[in-house]
mmCIF file of C-alpha atoms and ligand atoms in Angstrom:
data_model
loop_
_atom_site.group_PDB
_atom_site.id
_atom_site.type_symbol
_atom_site.label_atom_id
_atom_site.label_comp_id
_atom_site.label_asym_id
_atom_site.label_seq_id
_atom_site.Cartn_x
_atom_site.Cartn_y
_atom_site.Cartn_z
ATOM 1 C CA MET G 1 23.207 1.508 -6.274
ATOM 2 C CA ALA G 2 19.523 2.240 -5.707
ATOM 3 C CA GLN G 3 20.182 4.435 -2.642
ATOM 4 C CA SER G 4 22.644 6.552 -4.541
ATOM 5 C CA ALA G 5 20.422 7.260 -7.554
ATOM 6 C CA PRO G 6 19.967 11.018 -8.194
ATOM 7 C CA LEU G 7 16.992 12.744 -6.528
ATOM 8 C CA VAL G 8 14.978 13.223 -9.738
ATOM 9 C CA MET G 9 15.192 9.512 -10.537
ATOM 10 C CA ARG G 10 14.286 8.520 -6.962
ATOM 11 C CA LEU G 11 11.285 10.856 -7.042
ATOM 12 C CA VAL G 12 9.962 9.346 -10.269
ATOM 13 C CA ALA G 13 10.592 5.815 -8.963
ATOM 14 C CA SER G 14 8.691 6.534 -5.719
ATOM 15 C CA SER G 15 5.910 8.399 -7.560
ATOM 16 C CA ILE G 16 5.194 5.272 -9.594
ATOM 17 C CA THR G 17 4.487 3.151 -6.496
ATOM 18 C CA ALA G 18 2.548 5.975 -4.799
ATOM 19 C CA ALA G 19 0.393 6.493 -7.918
ATOM 20 C CA ASN G 20 -0.309 2.760 -8.123
ATOM 21 C CA ARG G 21 -1.425 2.711 -4.475
ATOM 22 C CA ALA G 22 -3.614 5.777 -5.050
ATOM 23 C CA GLY G 23 -5.198 4.017 -8.035
ATOM 24 C CA LYS G 24 -6.203 1.105 -5.824
ATOM 25 C CA ILE G 25 -7.793 3.551 -3.364
ATOM 26 C CA ILE G 26 -9.757 5.148 -6.232
ATOM 27 C CA ARG G 27 -11.087 1.732 -7.282
ATOM 28 C CA ASP G 28 -11.930 0.814 -3.670
ATOM 29 C CA VAL G 29 -13.941 4.018 -3.095
ATOM 30 C CA MET G 30 -15.932 3.338 -6.276
ATOM 31 C CA SER G 31 -16.633 -0.278 -5.404
ATOM 32 C CA GLN G 32 -17.701 0.653 -1.865
ATOM 33 C CA GLY G 33 -20.306 2.862 -3.530
ATOM 34 C CA ASP G 34 -20.226 6.051 -1.408
ATOM 35 C CA LEU G 35 -18.389 8.722 -3.391
ATOM 36 C CA GLY G 36 -18.806 11.471 -0.751
ATOM 37 C CA ILE G 37 -19.164 14.209 -3.373
ATOM 38 C CA VAL G 38 -18.423 17.821 -2.348
ATOM 39 C CA GLU G 39 -18.924 20.763 -4.715
ATOM 40 C CA LYS G 40 -15.760 22.912 -4.600
ATOM 41 C CA GLY G 41 -17.124 25.400 -7.138
ATOM 42 C CA LYS G 42 -19.193 25.653 -10.268
ATOM 43 C CA ASN G 43 -18.817 22.428 -12.263
ATOM 44 C CA ASP G 44 -15.948 21.447 -9.940
ATOM 45 C CA LEU G 45 -16.436 18.319 -7.820
ATOM 46 C CA GLN G 46 -14.315 16.529 -5.245
ATOM 47 C CA THR G 47 -14.957 12.961 -4.046
ATOM 48 C CA GLU G 48 -13.670 10.764 -1.238
ATOM 49 C CA ALA G 49 -11.389 9.197 -3.854
ATOM 50 C CA ASP G 50 -9.754 12.588 -4.653
ATOM 51 C CA ARG G 51 -9.206 13.269 -0.946
ATOM 52 C CA SER G 52 -7.934 9.803 -0.002
ATOM 53 C CA ALA G 53 -5.689 9.405 -3.054
ATOM 54 C CA GLN G 54 -4.079 12.768 -2.292
ATOM 55 C CA ARG G 55 -3.428 11.808 1.357
ATOM 56 C CA CYS G 56 -1.860 8.546 0.183
ATOM 57 C CA ILE G 57 0.464 10.258 -2.320
ATOM 58 C CA VAL G 58 1.459 13.256 -0.201
ATOM 59 C CA THR G 59 2.125 11.152 2.914
ATOM 60 C CA SER G 60 4.054 8.510 0.965
ATOM 61 C CA LEU G 61 6.278 11.032 -0.809
ATOM 62 C CA SER G 62 6.824 13.344 2.142
ATOM 63 C CA ARG G 63 7.943 10.420 4.343
ATOM 64 C CA GLN G 64 10.718 9.748 1.829
ATOM 65 C CA PHE G 65 11.429 13.339 0.750
ATOM 66 C CA PRO G 66 10.588 15.508 3.794
ATOM 67 C CA SER G 67 12.215 18.669 2.408
ATOM 68 C CA VAL G 68 10.717 18.593 -1.083
ATOM 69 C CA THR G 69 7.773 20.939 -1.786
ATOM 70 C CA ILE G 70 4.638 19.029 -2.782
ATOM 71 C CA ILE G 71 1.595 20.905 -4.119
ATOM 72 C CA GLY G 72 -1.626 18.923 -4.483
ATOM 73 C CA GLU G 73 -5.008 19.841 -5.924
ATOM 74 C CA GLU G 74 -7.016 18.962 -2.833
ATOM 75 C CA GLY G 75 -5.191 20.951 -0.157
ATOM 76 C CA THR G 76 -3.950 19.250 2.993
ATOM 77 C CA SER G 77 -5.547 17.699 6.029
ATOM 78 C CA ASN G 78 -3.981 16.557 9.256
ATOM 79 C CA CYS G 79 -5.980 13.352 9.705
ATOM 80 C CA GLU G 80 -4.171 10.115 10.321
ATOM 81 C CA VAL G 81 -3.495 8.126 7.148
ATOM 82 C CA PRO G 82 -4.084 4.333 7.330
ATOM 83 C CA SER G 83 -0.677 2.660 7.456
ATOM 84 C CA ASP G 84 -1.345 0.560 4.360
ATOM 85 C CA TRP G 85 -1.808 3.756 2.314
ATOM 86 C CA VAL G 86 1.801 4.743 2.940
ATOM 87 C CA VAL G 87 4.168 3.204 0.392
ATOM 88 C CA THR G 88 7.867 3.914 0.520
ATOM 89 C CA ASP G 89 9.264 1.460 -2.005
ATOM 90 C CA SER G 90 10.374 2.542 -5.474
ATOM 91 C CA ASP G 91 10.126 1.208 -8.994
ATOM 92 C CA PRO G 92 13.455 -0.617 -9.406
ATOM 93 C CA GLN G 93 13.594 -0.170 -13.195
ATOM 94 C CA ILE G 94 13.730 3.646 -12.961
ATOM 95 C CA LEU G 95 16.570 3.537 -10.432
ATOM 96 C CA GLN G 96 18.720 1.643 -12.938
ATOM 97 C CA LEU G 97 18.396 4.274 -15.683
ATOM 98 C CA ALA G 98 21.156 6.759 -16.471
ATOM 99 C CA CYS G 99 20.291 10.257 -15.258
ATOM 100 C CA PRO G 100 21.157 13.166 -17.609
ATOM 101 C CA ASP G 101 24.108 15.268 -16.403
ATOM 102 C CA GLU G 102 21.950 18.360 -15.900
ATOM 103 C CA TYR G 103 19.827 16.546 -13.272
ATOM 104 C CA GLN G 104 22.652 14.771 -11.450
ATOM 105 C CA ASN G 105 23.070 17.302 -8.655
ATOM 106 C CA ILE G 106 19.597 18.669 -8.138
ATOM 107 C CA GLN G 107 18.798 19.505 -4.489
ATOM 108 C CA ASP G 108 15.493 19.269 -2.571
ATOM 109 C CA ASP G 109 15.092 23.047 -2.856
ATOM 110 C CA ASP G 110 15.114 22.984 -6.656
ATOM 111 C CA ILE G 111 12.119 20.635 -6.888
ATOM 112 C CA VAL G 112 8.345 20.947 -6.773
ATOM 113 C CA VAL G 113 6.089 17.896 -7.018
ATOM 114 C CA TRP G 114 2.660 18.671 -8.530
ATOM 115 C CA VAL G 115 -0.027 16.160 -7.536
ATOM 116 C CA ASP G 116 -3.436 15.684 -9.127
ATOM 117 C CA PRO G 117 -4.659 12.684 -7.130
ATOM 118 C CA LEU G 118 -7.610 12.085 -9.450
ATOM 119 C CA ASP G 119 -7.841 13.792 -12.815
ATOM 120 C CA GLY G 120 -11.217 13.475 -14.517
ATOM 121 C CA THR G 121 -13.356 13.678 -11.361
ATOM 122 C CA SER G 122 -16.454 14.650 -13.292
ATOM 123 C CA GLU G 123 -16.119 11.531 -15.488
ATOM 124 C CA TYR G 124 -15.365 9.357 -12.417
ATOM 125 C CA THR G 125 -18.700 10.371 -10.872
ATOM 126 C CA GLN G 126 -20.445 9.547 -14.159
ATOM 127 C CA GLY G 127 -18.885 6.083 -14.538
ATOM 128 C CA LEU G 128 -16.561 6.955 -17.456
ATOM 129 C CA LEU G 129 -13.824 5.175 -15.588
ATOM 130 C CA ASP G 130 -11.106 4.906 -18.230
ATOM 131 C CA HIS G 131 -10.927 8.743 -18.396
ATOM 132 C CA VAL G 132 -9.573 8.822 -14.841
ATOM 133 C CA THR G 133 -5.842 9.192 -14.100
ATOM 134 C CA VAL G 134 -3.523 9.923 -11.173
ATOM 135 C CA LEU G 135 -0.935 12.580 -12.072
ATOM 136 C CA ILE G 136 2.401 13.209 -10.330
ATOM 137 C CA GLY G 137 4.679 15.762 -12.009
ATOM 138 C CA ILE G 138 8.235 16.547 -10.939
ATOM 139 C CA ALA G 139 9.440 20.045 -11.756
ATOM 140 C CA VAL G 140 13.071 21.097 -11.602
ATOM 141 C CA GLY G 141 13.364 24.868 -11.360
ATOM 142 C CA ASP G 142 10.451 26.025 -13.476
ATOM 143 C CA ARG G 143 10.398 23.095 -15.918
ATOM 144 C CA ALA G 144 8.280 19.929 -15.967
ATOM 145 C CA VAL G 145 11.009 17.260 -16.026
ATOM 146 C CA GLY G 146 9.507 13.990 -14.771
ATOM 147 C CA GLY G 147 5.963 12.688 -15.027
ATOM 148 C CA VAL G 148 3.913 9.722 -13.899
ATOM 149 C CA ILE G 149 0.401 9.014 -15.185
ATOM 150 C CA HIS G 150 -1.401 6.088 -13.604
ATOM 151 C CA GLN G 151 -4.638 4.955 -15.249
ATOM 152 C CA PRO G 152 -6.404 2.861 -12.595
ATOM 153 C CA TYR G 153 -9.142 1.537 -14.867
ATOM 154 C CA TYR G 154 -7.070 0.731 -17.945
ATOM 155 C CA ASN G 155 -8.560 -2.406 -19.510
ATOM 156 C CA TYR G 156 -11.265 -2.517 -16.865
ATOM 157 C CA LYS G 157 -13.821 -4.023 -19.210
ATOM 158 C CA THR G 158 -11.661 -7.085 -19.854
ATOM 159 C CA ALA G 159 -9.109 -7.275 -17.014
ATOM 160 C CA GLY G 160 -9.627 -8.906 -13.642
ATOM 161 C CA PRO G 161 -9.193 -6.832 -10.464
ATOM 162 C CA ASP G 162 -5.534 -7.875 -10.144
ATOM 163 C CA ASP G 163 -4.339 -6.901 -13.620
ATOM 164 C CA MET G 164 -6.355 -3.720 -14.128
ATOM 165 C CA GLY G 165 -4.594 -0.398 -14.610
ATOM 166 C CA ARG G 166 -1.266 0.779 -15.984
ATOM 167 C CA THR G 167 1.391 3.372 -15.227
ATOM 168 C CA LEU G 168 3.123 5.543 -17.823
ATOM 169 C CA TRP G 169 6.215 7.615 -17.078
ATOM 170 C CA GLY G 170 8.587 9.973 -18.825
ATOM 171 C CA ILE G 171 11.724 11.914 -17.937
ATOM 172 C CA ARG G 172 13.232 14.640 -20.143
ATOM 173 C CA GLY G 173 16.463 13.447 -21.644
ATOM 174 C CA VAL G 174 15.855 9.854 -20.503
ATOM 175 C CA GLY G 175 12.758 8.594 -22.294
ATOM 176 C CA VAL G 176 9.338 7.132 -21.586
ATOM 177 C CA GLY G 177 7.932 3.804 -20.425
ATOM 178 C CA GLY G 178 4.755 1.894 -19.621
ATOM 179 C CA PHE G 179 3.260 2.430 -23.077
ATOM 180 C CA GLU G 180 4.094 2.243 -26.776
ATOM 181 C CA PRO G 181 4.718 5.772 -28.149
ATOM 182 C CA GLN G 182 2.874 6.192 -31.457
ATOM 183 C CA SER G 183 2.472 8.948 -34.030
ATOM 184 C CA PRO G 184 -1.047 9.978 -35.071
ATOM 185 C CA PRO G 185 -2.203 9.189 -38.636
ATOM 186 C CA GLN G 186 -0.895 11.499 -41.366
ATOM 187 C CA GLY G 187 -3.241 13.465 -43.622
ATOM 188 C CA LYS G 188 -5.850 13.942 -40.900
ATOM 189 C CA ARG G 189 -6.380 16.285 -37.962
ATOM 190 C CA ILE G 190 -7.910 14.779 -34.825
ATOM 191 C CA ILE G 191 -8.288 17.170 -31.894
ATOM 192 C CA THR G 192 -9.087 16.197 -28.330
ATOM 193 C CA THR G 193 -10.725 18.588 -25.896
ATOM 194 C CA THR G 194 -12.816 18.819 -22.749
ATOM 195 C CA ARG G 195 -16.040 16.880 -22.389
ATOM 196 C CA SER G 196 -17.376 18.571 -19.276
ATOM 197 C CA HIS G 197 -15.912 22.129 -19.232
ATOM 198 C CA SER G 198 -16.675 23.565 -22.678
ATOM 199 C CA THR G 199 -17.262 27.273 -23.312
ATOM 200 C CA ALA G 200 -17.924 29.464 -26.369
ATOM 201 C CA ALA G 201 -14.178 30.220 -26.648
ATOM 202 C CA VAL G 202 -13.275 26.516 -26.396
ATOM 203 C CA GLN G 203 -15.644 25.813 -29.303
ATOM 204 C CA ALA G 204 -14.492 28.842 -31.342
ATOM 205 C CA ALA G 205 -10.882 27.592 -31.169
ATOM 206 C CA LEU G 206 -11.951 24.148 -32.408
ATOM 207 C CA ASP G 207 -14.018 25.626 -35.246
ATOM 208 C CA ALA G 208 -11.053 27.682 -36.463
ATOM 209 C CA LEU G 209 -8.736 24.662 -36.561
ATOM 210 C CA GLN G 210 -11.159 22.656 -38.749
ATOM 211 C CA PRO G 211 -10.504 19.200 -37.337
ATOM 212 C CA ASP G 212 -11.583 16.044 -39.167
ATOM 213 C CA GLU G 213 -12.623 14.638 -35.818
ATOM 214 C CA ILE G 214 -13.078 15.899 -32.246
ATOM 215 C CA LEU G 215 -12.565 13.570 -29.281
ATOM 216 C CA ARG G 216 -14.367 15.045 -26.263
ATOM 217 C CA VAL G 217 -12.995 13.174 -23.283
ATOM 218 C CA GLY G 218 -12.398 13.840 -19.587
ATOM 219 C CA GLY G 219 -9.106 14.615 -17.867
ATOM 220 C CA ALA G 220 -5.944 16.441 -18.915
ATOM 221 C CA GLY G 221 -3.959 13.235 -18.312
ATOM 222 C CA HIS G 222 -6.274 11.188 -20.507
ATOM 223 C CA LYS G 223 -6.161 13.737 -23.326
ATOM 224 C CA VAL G 224 -2.358 13.885 -23.341
ATOM 225 C CA MET G 225 -2.307 10.059 -23.366
ATOM 226 C CA LEU G 226 -4.305 10.234 -26.623
ATOM 227 C CA LEU G 227 -1.443 12.349 -28.065
ATOM 228 C CA MET G 228 1.184 9.950 -26.725
ATOM 229 C CA GLU G 229 -0.489 6.900 -28.250
ATOM 230 C CA GLY G 230 -1.225 8.403 -31.667
ATOM 231 C CA LYS G 231 -5.004 8.701 -31.210
ATOM 232 C CA ALA G 232 -5.079 12.502 -31.574
ATOM 233 C CA HIS G 233 -2.860 15.170 -33.127
ATOM 234 C CA ALA G 234 -3.568 18.001 -30.708
ATOM 235 C CA TYR G 235 -5.157 18.832 -27.338
ATOM 236 C CA VAL G 236 -6.828 22.219 -27.609
ATOM 237 C CA PHE G 237 -8.440 23.837 -24.544
ATOM 238 C CA ALA G 238 -9.028 27.576 -24.885
ATOM 239 C CA SER G 239 -10.030 28.059 -21.241
ATOM 240 C CA ALA G 240 -8.303 29.060 -18.031
ATOM 241 C CA GLY G 241 -9.822 26.061 -16.173
ATOM 242 C CA CYS G 242 -6.795 23.726 -15.959
ATOM 243 C CA LYS G 243 -4.202 24.041 -13.190
ATOM 244 C CA ARG G 244 -0.490 23.267 -12.960
ATOM 245 C CA TRP G 245 -1.162 19.842 -11.403
ATOM 246 C CA ASP G 246 -3.213 18.946 -14.506
ATOM 247 C CA THR G 247 -0.366 19.644 -16.922
ATOM 248 C CA CYS G 248 2.964 19.077 -15.126
ATOM 249 C CA ALA G 249 3.123 15.259 -15.375
ATOM 250 C CA PRO G 250 1.506 15.012 -18.840
ATOM 251 C CA GLU G 251 3.790 17.758 -20.204
ATOM 252 C CA ALA G 252 6.936 16.031 -18.913
ATOM 253 C CA ILE G 253 6.025 12.716 -20.578
ATOM 254 C CA LEU G 254 4.848 14.342 -23.811
ATOM 255 C CA VAL G 255 8.039 16.399 -24.101
ATOM 256 C CA ALA G 256 10.224 13.385 -23.228
ATOM 257 C CA MET G 257 8.829 11.665 -26.327
ATOM 258 C CA GLY G 258 9.102 14.687 -28.637
ATOM 259 C CA GLY G 259 5.734 16.430 -28.302
ATOM 260 C CA GLN G 260 5.020 19.943 -26.997
ATOM 261 C CA LEU G 261 2.722 21.684 -24.529
ATOM 262 C CA SER G 262 2.236 25.418 -24.118
ATOM 263 C CA ASP G 263 -0.451 27.981 -23.460
ATOM 264 C CA MET G 264 -2.453 29.428 -26.375
ATOM 265 C CA HIS G 265 0.179 32.136 -26.906
ATOM 266 C CA GLY G 266 2.972 29.592 -27.269
ATOM 267 C CA ASN G 267 4.467 30.296 -23.827
ATOM 268 C CA SER G 268 5.605 27.463 -21.568
ATOM 269 C CA TYR G 269 4.061 27.245 -18.124
ATOM 270 C CA SER G 270 6.341 27.672 -15.134
ATOM 271 C CA TYR G 271 6.106 24.952 -12.487
ATOM 272 C CA SER G 272 8.202 26.681 -9.832
ATOM 273 C CA ARG G 273 6.865 26.780 -6.269
ATOM 274 C CA ASP G 274 5.694 30.414 -6.355
ATOM 275 C CA THR G 275 3.884 30.234 -9.689
ATOM 276 C CA PRO G 276 0.104 30.819 -9.763
ATOM 277 C CA HIS G 277 -1.780 27.515 -10.017
ATOM 278 C CA GLN G 278 -4.224 28.434 -12.781
ATOM 279 C CA ASN G 279 -3.261 27.785 -16.422
ATOM 280 C CA THR G 280 -4.693 31.141 -17.439
ATOM 281 C CA GLY G 281 -3.433 30.943 -21.031
ATOM 282 C CA GLY G 282 -5.266 27.722 -21.874
ATOM 283 C CA VAL G 283 -3.641 24.486 -23.029
ATOM 284 C CA LEU G 284 -2.249 23.517 -26.420
ATOM 285 C CA GLY G 285 -0.591 20.108 -26.588
ATOM 286 C CA THR G 286 0.701 18.564 -29.796
ATOM 287 C CA ALA G 287 1.850 15.032 -30.579
ATOM 288 C CA LYS G 288 5.346 14.144 -31.715
ATOM 289 C CA GLY G 289 5.838 15.242 -35.335
ATOM 290 C CA GLU G 290 2.996 17.805 -35.264
ATOM 291 C CA ASP G 291 3.631 21.444 -36.167
ATOM 292 C CA HIS G 292 2.842 23.186 -32.857
ATOM 293 C CA ALA G 293 3.311 26.609 -34.528
ATOM 294 C CA TRP G 294 0.580 25.840 -37.090
ATOM 295 C CA TYR G 295 -1.995 25.537 -34.305
ATOM 296 C CA LEU G 296 -0.809 28.754 -32.654
ATOM 297 C CA LYS G 297 -0.975 30.619 -35.976
ATOM 298 C CA ASN G 298 -4.474 29.403 -36.762
ATOM 299 C CA LEU G 299 -6.064 30.150 -33.401
ATOM 300 C CA PRO G 300 -8.295 33.222 -33.736
ATOM 301 C CA ASP G 301 -7.035 36.403 -32.043
ATOM 302 C CA ALA G 302 -10.479 36.856 -30.505
ATOM 303 C CA VAL G 303 -10.039 33.533 -28.685
ATOM 304 C CA ARG G 304 -6.469 34.289 -27.615
ATOM 305 C CA GLN G 305 -7.624 37.622 -26.186
ATOM 306 C CA THR G 306 -9.950 35.804 -23.789
ATOM 307 C CA LEU G 307 -6.853 34.178 -22.246
ATOM 308 C CA LEU G 308 -4.083 35.941 -20.307
HETATM 309 N N1 A3P T 1 -13.864 25.481 -15.693
HETATM 310 C C1 A3P T 1 -13.198 24.637 -14.886
HETATM 311 N N2 A3P T 1 -13.377 24.668 -13.555
HETATM 312 C C2 A3P T 1 -12.713 23.816 -12.738
HETATM 313 N N3 A3P T 1 -11.845 22.891 -13.158
HETATM 314 C C3 A3P T 1 -11.635 22.829 -14.475
HETATM 315 C C4 A3P T 1 -12.284 23.677 -15.408
HETATM 316 N N4 A3P T 1 -11.881 23.362 -16.651
HETATM 317 C C5 A3P T 1 -10.985 22.352 -16.500
HETATM 318 N N5 A3P T 1 -10.850 22.034 -15.206
HETATM 319 C C6 A3P T 1 -10.019 20.963 -14.624
HETATM 320 O O1 A3P T 1 -9.043 20.538 -15.564
HETATM 321 C C7 A3P T 1 -8.992 19.124 -15.636
HETATM 322 C C8 A3P T 1 -9.324 18.691 -17.047
HETATM 323 O O2 A3P T 1 -10.607 19.118 -17.393
HETATM 324 P P1 A3P T 1 -11.450 18.443 -18.555
HETATM 325 O O3 A3P T 1 -11.660 17.017 -18.167
HETATM 326 O O4 A3P T 1 -12.710 19.223 -18.645
HETATM 327 O O5 A3P T 1 -10.592 18.579 -19.781
HETATM 328 C C9 A3P T 1 -9.982 18.584 -14.610
HETATM 329 O O6 A3P T 1 -9.240 18.226 -13.475
HETATM 330 P P2 A3P T 1 -9.849 17.409 -12.200
HETATM 331 O O7 A3P T 1 -10.796 16.398 -12.711
HETATM 332 O O8 A3P T 1 -8.612 16.862 -11.595
HETATM 333 O O9 A3P T 1 -10.471 18.430 -11.310
HETATM 334 C C10 A3P T 1 -10.912 19.768 -14.405
HETATM 335 O O10 A3P T 1 -11.505 19.856 -13.160
HETATM 336 MG MG1 MG T 2 -10.696 18.684 -9.460
HETATM 337 MG MG1 MG T 3 -7.114 17.431 -12.994
HETATM 338 MG MG1 MG T 4 -8.091 16.226 -9.760
#
């Protein structure tokens, strides 16, 4: 039964265990105390946790799916991966779920896996640990279809080391799991946006949308989780700073529960293997039940013109 599950379902099932293992690596690097920070660019850090978590995920998935294209934020390295970082088991619950007809016969060639081994690096280095997530997105053709978000420090203030963290998943046409989907409060507009990568255009977009409240938090995964759990109505980021690995997994889960994610012009991002990595049109995510078009209509043209 499990062996014969369709490829998309097997990829999500294996991504859950790989993301959980990567989360443990992220916690271990922090508790060992040497983050090994490298500056990749302006306001763009990489730590030993980003590097190690990526090696864990890419090695684990490519052992099981050697012909599937995997694109990760941190590039590749040929160093040996410790054997206990390689996990090849799968989440049994996902393998039992019915796969939609349109994804029954998907081949290796049709898939790209987008990996952000540690989303919210800036917040990780500053000790804002619950902003950190591990993101694994599964694209079929050019669409984000499956997503896994692992939050390694969920409940870290109250949980012990063995019950810390959680893993959320979603598959278009199947549903979501690992969390309780909630709608945001009616009669209010709460917008979430970047905490560490703001610009004049990012602020101008927020001003025009007149939110009742702004939640400035780290990580694309964390911000989309706020939409999924009814804590915010929209994620508005009028900047070209995010990449496909930031949005693929969150978009798949958000869409699977009835929300939307597009660029600031209302166009969907393509997640096919030859697509550019940069989300040059910015990010607009809206919770289930929100009027995505209202946000698009009320964004100032001057802001939109700063984005391709
Ligand atoms: N100006 C910029 N330069 C580099 N990365 C940016 C960026 N703006 C956003 N990002 C990336 O987009 C993700 C979400 O950003 P933010 O937390 O500011 O909303 C982060 O992913 P990583 O932490 O995985 O690198 C962040 O690095
Ligand atoms: Mg980064
Ligand atoms: Mg990221
Ligand atoms: Mg990252």
